[in-house]
Coordinates of C-alpha atoms in Angstrom, one line a residue:
Chain A
G1 CA -0.1 0.2 -0.1
E2 CA 1.0 3.6 0.0
N3 CA 3.4 5.3 2.3
V4 CA 4.0 8.8 2.6
E5 CA 7.4 10.5 4.1
Q6 CA 7.3 13.6 5.4
H7 CA 10.0 16.2 6.8
P8 CA 11.1 17.7 8.8
S9 CA 9.3 17.0 11.8
T10 CA 9.6 20.6 12.7
L11 CA 10.9 23.8 11.4
S12 CA 11.5 26.9 12.6
V13 CA 12.3 30.1 10.3
Q14 CA 12.6 33.4 10.7
E15 CA 9.7 36.0 10.0
G16 CA 10.2 36.9 5.9
D17 CA 12.4 33.9 5.0
S18 CA 10.9 31.1 3.4
A19 CA 10.0 27.2 4.4
V20 CA 10.1 24.3 2.5
I21 CA 8.4 21.1 3.4
K22 CA 9.5 17.2 1.6
C23 CA 7.3 14.3 1.2
T24 CA 7.8 11.4 -0.7
Y25 CA 5.4 8.7 -1.9
S26 CA 5.1 5.2 -2.7
D27 CA 2.5 4.2 -4.9
S28 CA 3.5 5.6 -8.4
A29 CA -0.5 5.2 -9.1
S30 CA -1.0 8.0 -6.9
N31 CA -2.4 11.3 -8.3
Y32 CA -3.6 13.7 -6.0
F33 CA -1.0 15.1 -3.8
P34 CA -3.0 17.8 -1.2
W35 CA -1.6 19.7 1.7
Y36 CA -3.4 20.7 5.2
K37 CA -2.6 22.8 7.6
Q38 CA -4.1 22.7 11.3
E39 CA -3.5 25.8 13.5
L40 CA -3.8 24.8 17.2
G41 CA -6.7 23.2 18.5
K42 CA -8.5 23.6 15.0
R43 CA -9.4 21.3 12.2
P44 CA -6.8 20.2 9.2
Q45 CA -7.4 22.5 6.5
L46 CA -6.7 22.5 2.9
I47 CA -4.5 25.1 1.5
I48 CA -3.3 23.5 -1.8
D49 CA -3.3 20.4 -3.8
I50 CA -1.8 19.1 -7.0
R51 CA -2.7 16.4 -9.2
S52 CA -0.2 14.5 -11.4
N53 CA -0.7 16.0 -14.5
V54 CA 0.9 19.1 -13.2
G55 CA 4.4 19.7 -12.0
E56 CA 3.8 23.1 -10.1
K57 CA 1.0 24.9 -8.6
K58 CA 1.0 28.4 -6.8
D59 CA -1.8 30.3 -4.9
Q60 CA 0.1 33.7 -3.3
R61 CA 2.7 32.7 -0.8
I62 CA 2.3 29.0 -1.4
A63 CA 3.5 26.6 -3.9
V64 CA 4.0 23.1 -4.4
T65 CA 6.1 21.2 -7.0
L66 CA 5.5 17.7 -7.8
N67 CA 8.4 14.8 -9.3
K68 CA 6.4 12.2 -10.4
T69 CA 9.8 10.7 -11.2
A70 CA 11.4 10.7 -8.1
K71 CA 8.2 10.3 -6.0
H72 CA 8.6 13.5 -4.2
F73 CA 6.8 16.6 -3.6
S74 CA 7.4 19.8 -1.7
L75 CA 5.4 23.0 0.2
H76 CA 7.2 26.0 -0.6
I77 CA 5.9 29.4 1.7
T78 CA 7.6 32.6 1.2
E79 CA 8.0 35.8 3.1
T80 CA 6.6 33.8 6.1
Q81 CA 4.4 35.5 8.5
P82 CA 3.5 34.5 12.3
E83 CA 0.1 33.2 11.0
D84 CA 2.1 30.7 9.0
S85 CA 2.6 28.8 12.4
A86 CA 0.9 25.6 12.5
V87 CA 1.5 21.9 11.7
Y88 CA 1.6 21.0 8.2
F89 CA 0.3 17.8 6.5
C90 CA 1.0 16.3 3.0
A91 CA -1.3 13.6 1.7
A92 CA -1.5 11.2 -1.3
S93 CA -4.0 9.1 -2.7
K94 CA -5.7 7.7 -5.9
G95 CA -8.6 10.1 -6.1
Y96 CA -10.3 8.7 -8.9
S97 CA -10.1 5.4 -7.2
S98 CA -13.7 4.4 -5.0
A99 CA -11.2 1.6 -3.0
S100 CA -8.2 4.1 -2.5
K101 CA -7.7 5.8 1.1
I102 CA -6.0 9.1 1.5
I103 CA -2.4 8.3 3.0
F104 CA -1.4 11.6 5.3
G105 CA 2.6 12.1 6.1
S106 CA 3.8 12.4 10.1
G107 CA 3.3 16.2 10.0
T108 CA 5.4 18.9 10.3
R109 CA 5.4 21.5 13.0
L110 CA 6.2 25.3 11.6
S111 CA 6.8 27.9 13.7
I112 CA 8.0 31.7 12.7
R113 CA 10.5 33.5 14.7
P114 CA 9.4 36.8 15.0
Chain B
E1 CA -25.2 24.3 4.4
A2 CA -22.7 21.6 3.4
D3 CA -20.3 20.6 6.4
I4 CA -19.4 17.9 8.4
Y5 CA -20.9 17.7 12.0
Q6 CA -19.4 15.7 15.1
T7 CA -20.9 15.6 18.7
P8 CA -20.3 15.9 21.5
R9 CA -17.5 17.9 21.4
Y10 CA -16.1 17.1 24.2
L11 CA -16.6 14.4 26.6
V12 CA -15.3 12.9 30.0
I13 CA -16.2 9.3 31.2
G14 CA -15.2 7.0 33.3
T15 CA -13.4 3.6 32.5
G16 CA -15.4 0.9 31.2
K17 CA -18.1 2.9 29.9
K18 CA -19.5 2.4 26.0
I19 CA -20.2 5.9 24.1
T20 CA -20.5 6.2 20.6
L21 CA -19.1 9.8 18.6
E22 CA -21.3 10.6 15.6
C23 CA -20.4 11.8 12.5
S24 CA -22.6 13.4 10.0
Q25 CA -21.9 15.0 6.5
T26 CA -24.2 16.7 4.3
M27 CA -21.6 16.8 1.2
G28 CA -22.9 13.3 -0.4
H29 CA -19.7 12.1 -0.2
D30 CA -18.6 8.4 -0.4
K31 CA -16.0 7.6 1.7
M32 CA -15.8 8.6 5.3
Y33 CA -12.8 8.3 8.0
W34 CA -12.1 8.3 11.7
Y35 CA -8.9 9.5 12.8
Q36 CA -7.2 9.6 16.3
Q37 CA -4.5 12.8 17.2
D38 CA -3.4 13.8 20.0
P39 CA -2.8 17.6 19.9
G40 CA -0.4 18.8 17.3
M41 CA 0.8 15.4 16.3
E42 CA -0.1 12.5 13.5
L43 CA -3.3 11.7 12.4
H44 CA -3.4 7.9 12.8
L45 CA -6.6 6.3 10.8
I46 CA -8.4 3.9 12.9
H47 CA -11.4 3.3 10.5
Y48 CA -12.7 4.3 6.8
S49 CA -15.4 3.4 4.6
Y50 CA -15.4 3.9 0.7
G51 CA -19.6 3.4 1.0
V52 CA -22.9 2.1 2.6
N53 CA -22.2 -1.2 4.3
S54 CA -18.1 -0.6 3.6
T55 CA -16.0 -0.5 6.4
E56 CA -12.2 -1.1 6.6
K57 CA -9.8 -0.8 10.0
G58 CA -7.3 1.6 9.7
D59 CA -3.5 1.4 10.7
L60 CA -3.9 2.4 14.5
S61 CA -5.2 -0.9 15.9
S62 CA -8.4 0.3 17.7
E63 CA -10.6 -1.3 20.2
S64 CA -13.6 1.0 18.5
T65 CA -16.0 -0.3 16.0
V66 CA -17.8 1.6 13.3
S67 CA -20.8 1.1 11.1
R68 CA -22.0 2.9 7.9
I69 CA -25.6 2.4 7.3
R70 CA -26.1 5.5 5.2
T71 CA -24.2 7.7 3.4
E72 CA -24.3 10.6 5.5
H73 CA -23.6 8.6 8.9
F74 CA -20.6 7.3 10.4
P75 CA -20.8 6.8 13.9
L76 CA -17.5 5.1 16.2
T77 CA -18.6 3.2 18.9
L78 CA -16.0 2.0 22.2
E79 CA -17.4 -0.7 24.1
S80 CA -15.3 0.0 26.9
A81 CA -13.5 3.2 27.4
R82 CA -9.9 3.1 28.8
P83 CA -7.7 6.0 29.9
S84 CA -5.4 5.0 26.6
H85 CA -8.8 6.3 24.5
T86 CA -8.4 9.9 25.9
S87 CA -7.6 11.7 22.9
Q88 CA -9.2 13.8 20.2
Y89 CA -11.1 11.5 17.3
L90 CA -11.6 13.3 14.0
C91 CA -14.2 12.4 11.2
A92 CA -13.6 13.3 7.6
S93 CA -15.4 13.1 4.3
S94 CA -14.4 12.6 0.5
R95 CA -15.6 12.2 -2.9
T96 CA -14.6 9.8 -5.6
G97 CA -13.7 11.0 -8.5
K98 CA -11.2 12.6 -11.0
I99 CA -11.8 16.4 -9.7
D100 CA -12.9 17.3 -6.2
N101 CA -11.4 14.9 -4.0
E102 CA -10.7 17.5 -0.9
Q103 CA -10.9 15.6 2.2
F104 CA -12.9 17.5 4.9
F105 CA -12.6 17.4 8.5
G106 CA -14.6 17.8 11.2
P107 CA -14.2 20.0 14.4
G108 CA -13.3 16.9 16.6
T109 CA -14.4 15.1 19.9
R110 CA -12.3 15.4 22.6
L111 CA -12.5 12.5 24.9
T112 CA -11.1 12.3 28.4
V113 CA -11.3 9.0 30.5
L114 CA -10.8 8.8 33.7

């Protein structure tokens, strides 16, 4: 079955700097790669996703890149702000398959230093 | 409003009690999931369902059971609660398809077993 590895487990960056979180997946048939942000005491919420037919996607200060050959994808946050402090989860799934479940990485706790 | 709901939000019970955590979604999603999560930590999948009358155990060994008699409803039952069950339980749902596979999370039930 699918396995998703996420690194680093914790990340501290200076406000204004960039943050990068990396994930690898094992199932080459996975085609949907979402990223979730979980703020303290709240539920995880989708912030950006990418499908296997696209190599990069951007939404304001966040971007995700996908390398299908190497089976890894990354989240990039530029110009970090205090509100970016949260736990981030990557995930992978075969979205088109009725018998496929989404697999999450173990999470990255991002702290933004003022 | 289309959403995913969980009740109760908080529950404190004694050891040995039987409890049911409720989860309902109004988005017509075919897939539903239960996760156990300690604050800010990894999401541990305990049960999932691909559709009505379909349930599977997740990766985390659990002494709970689930049922999926209706598409919108996915309750989790603990026959005999123990202190080790103290945690937050998150319900989630998603749709199979070539687009729109976002997984939505409920607000969670924070369970404390004394």
